[in-house]
Every structure is written in C-alpha cells, then in structure tokens.
C-alpha cells in the first residue's frame, strides 16, 4: 500500500496535530482524547453532569415561574394568590407581593420574564450537552452571564419585598435560590469544558440541526407563554375598563343608596373623607379577603381621603334568609363574633386578624375560638354576647340591611351611594376612586 499524500503537498503537518485515517488534520474540537479515544472536552462525565444539573434547574425554575404567573393573574382578577409555600397572610403574603407595582415589568408580571429566562437557560443547557466544545463553552458563558444578571435582579426584588412591601413571597424566594444554583452550575460547566467560547459559531444556528431545533424550541416556548399570559391579562384589563366606565357613568346620576343607612357600622378613616367605601363581605369568602386587602392598600395610599365601612353579609342560610344553603359553614359564628368584637370596640382588630393574619383555610371556628384573647378580645364577654343573643340581634340588622340593598352577593361595594354588586376588579376600584377624588 502507498502512504496517503499530504493534503497540501509540500506543506508540513503541524507538530502534534491529529491525523485522520485519510491523513488529513482533524479539528481539535472533534479529536478524541489522548491515546485512548476519550470524549472531547465538555463531553466528560463531569461536564455532562454540570449541564444536566443546569437543565434540571431550568426546568424546575420554569415550573415555579409558571405557577407564579398563574397566581399573578388571579390577583389581577381580584382573587387570592394561594401560594405553593405561602400562608397567604401576615409576613408571607404572596397576594400582597403580586399586587405591588414592583411585580410588573413592561406591562407583564415579573414572573413571565422569569419564565422566558428559564426557557432560554434551558436551551443553553441543552446546547452545552450536544454541541461542539467551543459552542458548549459559549453556551455555558452565556448561561453564567444570564444567571448572574438574574441573581442581581433577585437581590433588588428581595430588598423591595422586605423593605417596601413588608411581605415575602416564598415562591419568589424559591426562584432566587434556583437562579443562584443555576449560576453555580453554568460557572462549573465553563470550568469543565475548558475550551475557549466561540459565540459566533454558537449564533450560526442554521449550520447545525441541533441548534435549529433548540432555537425553535426556545422561541416556541416563549411565544406560547406570551399568548398564555397576554390573553387573560388583556381580557381582565378590558373587563376592568368596561366596569370602570359603567360605574363612573352611574356617578353622574343621583346616588341609588342613602349612605346614612350605614350609620353605626364599623368604620375607619375620617368621617369627613370625600370618598366612603362600604364593603359587604363574609369572613370565609376568599374574594372578600382579596378585596379587603385592595381597599386597605388604597386607603393607606390616600390617607385622610377614604373612609371604609364594613357590612356583614355571611353566605349561610343559618343566619341569612337571603341565602338558600349553608355555603360557608362557620360564616354565621364568625360574623356574630365580629359583632361581639364591635361591642368591645375592637372590630377592626378582629377583621384584620381574620383577613390579613390567618391564612384562608385557618379562618374557621375551631381555629379562631381559642385565639380570641390573642386578637385582643375578652373571651368571656364574647361568649356572653353569643349566649344572650345580643350579637345575633346586631348581625340580624346588618343582614337585613344587606338584603334590602341587594348586597348579599359578596363581595359587593357601595362608593358614595353607588353600588357595584358581586365582585370588584382591583384596577376598577383604583380607577374609580382616583377619578371620583379628582372630580371632588
């Protein structure tokens, strides 16, 4: 047999360059490891392990981010954010965090941008598994840079939660931990690959079916997420705009309800406030709970300009003749205790404890009854008011008023004599109050 000719006659083969079976130099990125045919740099078991860790973390982050997006949409629609790890009250209140302006970026929930980030890092982790060493290195470098940016942004969000909002979303904290681990995984992946990154080669997706598939997968996932979030968000905003206009049109006509009828009910805010909001609610109604948080947030934003009145309208046939079933099992007992608390001058402490300190599932007789003293009530006086019927008599008057005014579908509100029955969008409430204040 004759020896294969040098591919470039007269040009020497570089010393140490790998030679193919045909005698041609082999690109170092495709060469087997020294002497044994070991995998190329970046394809080592340790390198693959780091890429797989990044892949799993990106998937986990996408799952948590998708959950956060769903919860964010619920808050926008006036419902509660239940929270996978959140109590939904007190220090750990996901709904309060989701309702804060800092949770929005460019008209979309921050969680949506987190979801897009995880789709991109998922693509980079896949690239670090299947591409050539220089491209793997580029994918790892980009992953490190993106994860570092996310960690810095997370630090700012955490600072806002603790110092500005005063509540913590543990689901959000979970994504912060995932992002920190992603940073470590991509950084270690860079070290394992060892090859210089080739960003230009990575960007030329059309030269590799694998890169085309990854790029299309990432783009498709982000597009699907955009549609998933944008459509219900746009619908909610449209409904809120329509209801705002409808309500504001009512305010151009004489009030349908005389606000004097609510005299004597528990209230907070100055009597001279230009806007009075009456909330008809039930302590076991989760929409009432969400509305209460929105009303209180608005009242604190506009000190001295809003007065809030609470009208009890429990959704139970045991004490409300306008209701045909015992929908909320402990609603009547909780409402009667609310009347007893009002008799002690501590209704709002009781109201806030049930709505803002206990999680929704904990608002039951079995859980509240042993904690009356913790709320600041005199348990003996509460029991006496329940036993002698005085609390039920007071509740009966409120329930009768709610039925007369057709405020039995909770939550319902009355603003300066104009009613909105059965549900209130947060955006609608905010817009109506600001417009009414501007008019006044």
Short mmCIF file of N, CA and C in Angstrom, two decimals, residues 341-429:
data_model
loop_
_atom_site.label_atom_id
_atom_site.label_comp_id
_atom_site.label_asym_id
_atom_site.label_seq_id
_atom_site.Cartn_x
_atom_site.Cartn_y
_atom_site.Cartn_z
N UNK A 341 -67.04 41.64 68.86
CA UNK A 341 -65.81 42.43 68.84
C UNK A 341 -66.14 43.91 68.68
N UNK A 342 -67.13 44.22 67.85
CA UNK A 342 -67.54 45.62 67.68
C UNK A 342 -68.08 46.19 68.99
N UNK A 343 -68.78 45.36 69.77
CA UNK A 343 -69.29 45.80 71.07
C UNK A 343 -68.16 46.11 72.04
N UNK A 344 -66.99 45.52 71.81
CA UNK A 344 -65.82 45.81 72.64
C UNK A 344 -64.93 46.89 72.02
N UNK A 345 -65.37 47.43 70.87
CA UNK A 345 -64.59 48.46 70.20
C UNK A 345 -63.36 47.93 69.51
N UNK A 346 -63.35 46.65 69.16
CA UNK A 346 -62.17 46.03 68.55
C UNK A 346 -62.53 45.27 67.28
N UNK A 347 -63.50 45.78 66.52
CA UNK A 347 -63.91 45.07 65.30
C UNK A 347 -62.78 44.99 64.30
N UNK A 348 -62.07 46.10 64.09
CA UNK A 348 -61.05 46.09 63.02
C UNK A 348 -59.86 45.21 63.37
N UNK A 349 -59.56 45.08 64.66
CA UNK A 349 -58.52 44.13 65.04
C UNK A 349 -58.94 42.71 64.67
N UNK A 350 -60.21 42.41 64.92
CA UNK A 350 -60.75 41.09 64.57
C UNK A 350 -60.78 40.91 63.06
N UNK A 351 -61.28 41.91 62.34
CA UNK A 351 -61.34 41.90 60.87
C UNK A 351 -59.96 41.64 60.27
N UNK A 352 -58.97 42.39 60.73
CA UNK A 352 -57.63 42.25 60.15
C UNK A 352 -56.99 40.91 60.51
N UNK A 353 -57.29 40.42 61.71
CA UNK A 353 -56.74 39.13 62.10
C UNK A 353 -57.25 38.02 61.18
N UNK A 354 -58.54 38.04 60.90
CA UNK A 354 -59.13 37.00 60.04
C UNK A 354 -58.72 37.15 58.58
N UNK A 355 -58.67 38.39 58.10
CA UNK A 355 -58.40 38.61 56.68
C UNK A 355 -56.91 38.70 56.34
N UNK A 356 -56.11 39.22 57.27
CA UNK A 356 -54.73 39.53 56.91
C UNK A 356 -53.66 38.78 57.70
N UNK A 357 -54.04 38.11 58.80
CA UNK A 357 -53.04 37.40 59.59
C UNK A 357 -53.20 35.89 59.52
N UNK A 358 -54.43 35.43 59.44
CA UNK A 358 -54.66 34.00 59.26
C UNK A 358 -54.69 33.67 57.77
N UNK A 359 -54.23 32.48 57.41
CA UNK A 359 -54.40 32.05 56.03
C UNK A 359 -55.86 31.65 55.83
N UNK A 360 -56.30 31.66 54.58
CA UNK A 360 -57.72 31.39 54.29
C UNK A 360 -58.23 30.08 54.90
N UNK A 361 -57.52 28.97 54.79
CA UNK A 361 -58.04 27.72 55.36
C UNK A 361 -58.16 27.75 56.88
N UNK A 362 -57.44 28.66 57.54
CA UNK A 362 -57.45 28.72 59.00
C UNK A 362 -58.62 29.52 59.56
N UNK A 363 -59.37 30.19 58.69
CA UNK A 363 -60.48 31.01 59.17
C UNK A 363 -61.69 30.11 59.43
N UNK A 364 -61.64 29.44 60.56
CA UNK A 364 -62.71 28.54 60.98
C UNK A 364 -62.98 28.76 62.47
N UNK A 365 -64.15 28.32 62.92
CA UNK A 365 -64.48 28.44 64.34
C UNK A 365 -63.46 27.70 65.20
N UNK A 366 -63.10 26.48 64.77
CA UNK A 366 -62.18 25.66 65.56
C UNK A 366 -60.84 26.35 65.75
N UNK A 367 -60.41 27.14 64.79
CA UNK A 367 -59.11 27.79 64.87
C UNK A 367 -59.19 29.17 65.52
N UNK A 368 -60.30 29.86 65.33
CA UNK A 368 -60.42 31.24 65.83
C UNK A 368 -60.82 31.27 67.31
N UNK A 369 -61.72 30.37 67.70
CA UNK A 369 -62.26 30.42 69.07
C UNK A 369 -61.18 30.38 70.15
N UNK A 370 -60.15 29.53 70.02
CA UNK A 370 -59.12 29.52 71.07
C UNK A 370 -58.21 30.75 71.04
N UNK A 371 -58.32 31.59 70.01
CA UNK A 371 -57.37 32.70 69.84
C UNK A 371 -58.00 34.07 70.06
N UNK A 372 -59.16 34.11 70.68
CA UNK A 372 -59.84 35.39 70.88
C UNK A 372 -59.00 36.35 71.71
N UNK A 373 -58.36 35.84 72.76
CA UNK A 373 -57.53 36.71 73.59
C UNK A 373 -56.32 37.23 72.81
N UNK A 374 -55.80 36.40 71.91
CA UNK A 374 -54.66 36.82 71.07
C UNK A 374 -55.04 38.01 70.20
N UNK A 375 -56.29 38.07 69.79
CA UNK A 375 -56.76 39.18 68.95
C UNK A 375 -56.92 40.46 69.78
N UNK A 376 -57.05 40.29 71.09
CA UNK A 376 -57.26 41.44 71.96
C UNK A 376 -58.67 41.53 72.49
N UNK A 377 -59.44 40.46 72.32
CA UNK A 377 -60.82 40.43 72.80
C UNK A 377 -60.88 39.80 74.19
N UNK A 378 -61.94 40.12 74.89
CA UNK A 378 -62.22 39.48 76.18
C UNK A 378 -63.09 38.26 75.88
N UNK A 379 -62.53 37.04 75.95
CA UNK A 379 -63.29 35.85 75.59
C UNK A 379 -64.58 35.70 76.39
N UNK A 380 -64.57 36.07 77.67
CA UNK A 380 -65.78 35.93 78.50
C UNK A 380 -66.89 36.83 77.97
N UNK A 381 -66.54 38.05 77.59
CA UNK A 381 -67.56 38.98 77.06
C UNK A 381 -68.07 38.51 75.69
N UNK A 382 -67.19 37.92 74.90
CA UNK A 382 -67.62 37.38 73.60
C UNK A 382 -68.63 36.26 73.82
N UNK A 383 -68.30 35.35 74.72
CA UNK A 383 -69.20 34.22 74.99
C UNK A 383 -70.54 34.70 75.53
N UNK A 384 -70.51 35.74 76.36
CA UNK A 384 -71.75 36.28 76.91
C UNK A 384 -72.62 36.89 75.82
N UNK A 385 -71.97 37.61 74.88
CA UNK A 385 -72.73 38.24 73.78
C UNK A 385 -73.32 37.18 72.86
N UNK A 386 -72.63 36.07 72.69
CA UNK A 386 -73.17 34.98 71.87
C UNK A 386 -74.30 34.27 72.60
N UNK A 387 -74.15 34.12 73.92
CA UNK A 387 -75.14 33.36 74.68
C UNK A 387 -76.45 34.13 74.87
N UNK A 388 -76.36 35.44 75.11
CA UNK A 388 -77.58 36.20 75.37
C UNK A 388 -78.29 36.70 74.11
N UNK A 389 -77.71 36.42 72.94
CA UNK A 389 -78.37 36.77 71.68
C UNK A 389 -78.14 38.18 71.20
N UNK A 390 -77.39 38.99 71.96
CA UNK A 390 -77.16 40.38 71.55
C UNK A 390 -76.33 40.46 70.27
N UNK A 391 -75.35 39.57 70.13
CA UNK A 391 -74.53 39.58 68.92
C UNK A 391 -75.35 39.17 67.71
N UNK A 392 -76.21 38.17 67.88
CA UNK A 392 -77.05 37.72 66.75
C UNK A 392 -78.06 38.79 66.38
N UNK A 393 -78.58 39.54 67.35
CA UNK A 393 -79.53 40.61 67.05
C UNK A 393 -78.86 41.70 66.22
N UNK A 394 -77.65 42.07 66.58
CA UNK A 394 -76.91 43.07 65.81
C UNK A 394 -76.63 42.56 64.40
N UNK A 395 -76.24 41.28 64.31
CA UNK A 395 -75.97 40.69 63.00
C UNK A 395 -77.24 40.67 62.15
N UNK A 396 -78.36 40.36 62.77
CA UNK A 396 -79.63 40.31 62.04
C UNK A 396 -79.97 41.64 61.38
N UNK A 397 -79.67 42.74 62.08
CA UNK A 397 -79.93 44.07 61.50
C UNK A 397 -79.05 44.31 60.27
N UNK A 398 -77.78 43.90 60.36
CA UNK A 398 -76.87 44.10 59.22
C UNK A 398 -77.27 43.22 58.04
N UNK A 399 -77.61 41.97 58.33
CA UNK A 399 -78.02 41.05 57.26
C UNK A 399 -79.30 41.57 56.61
N UNK A 400 -80.23 42.08 57.41
CA UNK A 400 -81.46 42.64 56.85
C UNK A 400 -81.17 43.82 55.94
N UNK A 401 -80.23 44.68 56.35
CA UNK A 401 -79.86 45.83 55.52
C UNK A 401 -79.21 45.36 54.21
N UNK A 402 -78.32 44.38 54.31
CA UNK A 402 -77.66 43.85 53.10
C UNK A 402 -78.69 43.28 52.13
N UNK A 403 -79.69 42.59 52.66
CA UNK A 403 -80.73 42.03 51.79
C UNK A 403 -81.59 43.13 51.17
N UNK A 404 -81.96 44.13 51.95
CA UNK A 404 -82.77 45.23 51.42
C UNK A 404 -82.05 45.95 50.28
N UNK A 405 -80.74 46.13 50.44
CA UNK A 405 -79.96 46.86 49.44
C UNK A 405 -79.40 45.95 48.35
N UNK A 406 -79.77 44.66 48.39
CA UNK A 406 -79.32 43.67 47.41
C UNK A 406 -77.79 43.55 47.38
N UNK A 407 -77.22 43.48 48.58
CA UNK A 407 -75.77 43.34 48.71
C UNK A 407 -75.40 41.97 49.27
N UNK A 408 -76.23 40.97 48.96
CA UNK A 408 -75.99 39.63 49.52
C UNK A 408 -74.98 38.84 48.70
N UNK A 409 -74.72 39.24 47.46
CA UNK A 409 -73.67 38.58 46.66
C UNK A 409 -72.36 39.23 47.02
N UNK A 410 -71.53 38.49 47.70
CA UNK A 410 -70.30 39.09 48.21
C UNK A 410 -69.09 38.69 47.36
N UNK A 411 -68.09 39.61 47.29
CA UNK A 411 -68.10 40.93 47.90
C UNK A 411 -68.85 41.94 47.03
N UNK A 412 -69.54 42.85 47.67
CA UNK A 412 -70.17 43.97 46.98
C UNK A 412 -69.67 45.25 47.63
N UNK A 413 -69.70 46.34 46.88
CA UNK A 413 -69.26 47.61 47.44
C UNK A 413 -70.27 48.70 47.11
N UNK A 414 -70.28 49.71 47.95
CA UNK A 414 -71.03 50.93 47.70
C UNK A 414 -70.05 52.08 47.87
N UNK A 415 -69.88 52.89 46.84
CA UNK A 415 -68.97 54.04 46.92
C UNK A 415 -69.80 55.31 46.77
N UNK A 416 -69.87 56.07 47.83
CA UNK A 416 -70.63 57.34 47.84
C UNK A 416 -72.05 57.15 47.29
N UNK A 417 -72.68 56.03 47.68
CA UNK A 417 -74.07 55.80 47.31
C UNK A 417 -74.28 55.02 46.03
N UNK A 418 -73.21 54.68 45.32
CA UNK A 418 -73.31 53.94 44.06
C UNK A 418 -72.76 52.53 44.28
N UNK A 419 -73.56 51.53 43.90
CA UNK A 419 -73.24 50.14 44.23
C UNK A 419 -72.62 49.39 43.06
N UNK A 420 -71.72 48.50 43.42
CA UNK A 420 -71.18 47.50 42.50
C UNK A 420 -71.33 46.16 43.20
N UNK A 421 -72.16 45.29 42.66
CA UNK A 421 -72.50 44.05 43.33
C UNK A 421 -71.74 42.85 42.74
N UNK A 422 -71.31 41.97 43.63
CA UNK A 422 -70.74 40.66 43.25
C UNK A 422 -69.42 40.78 42.49
N UNK A 423 -68.39 41.19 43.19
CA UNK A 423 -67.05 41.14 42.61
C UNK A 423 -66.55 42.46 42.10
N UNK A 424 -65.29 42.74 42.41
CA UNK A 424 -64.69 44.02 42.02
C UNK A 424 -63.27 43.76 41.54
N UNK A 425 -62.96 44.21 40.32
CA UNK A 425 -61.58 44.13 39.83
C UNK A 425 -60.73 45.18 40.55
N UNK A 426 -59.53 44.82 40.99
CA UNK A 426 -58.66 45.81 41.66
C UNK A 426 -58.43 47.06 40.81
N UNK A 427 -58.19 46.88 39.49
CA UNK A 427 -57.96 48.03 38.62
C UNK A 427 -59.19 48.92 38.55
N UNK A 428 -60.38 48.31 38.56
CA UNK A 428 -61.62 49.08 38.52
C UNK A 428 -61.75 49.92 39.78
N UNK A 429 -61.52 49.31 40.95
CA UNK A 429 -61.63 50.02 42.22
C UNK A 429 -60.68 51.21 42.26
#
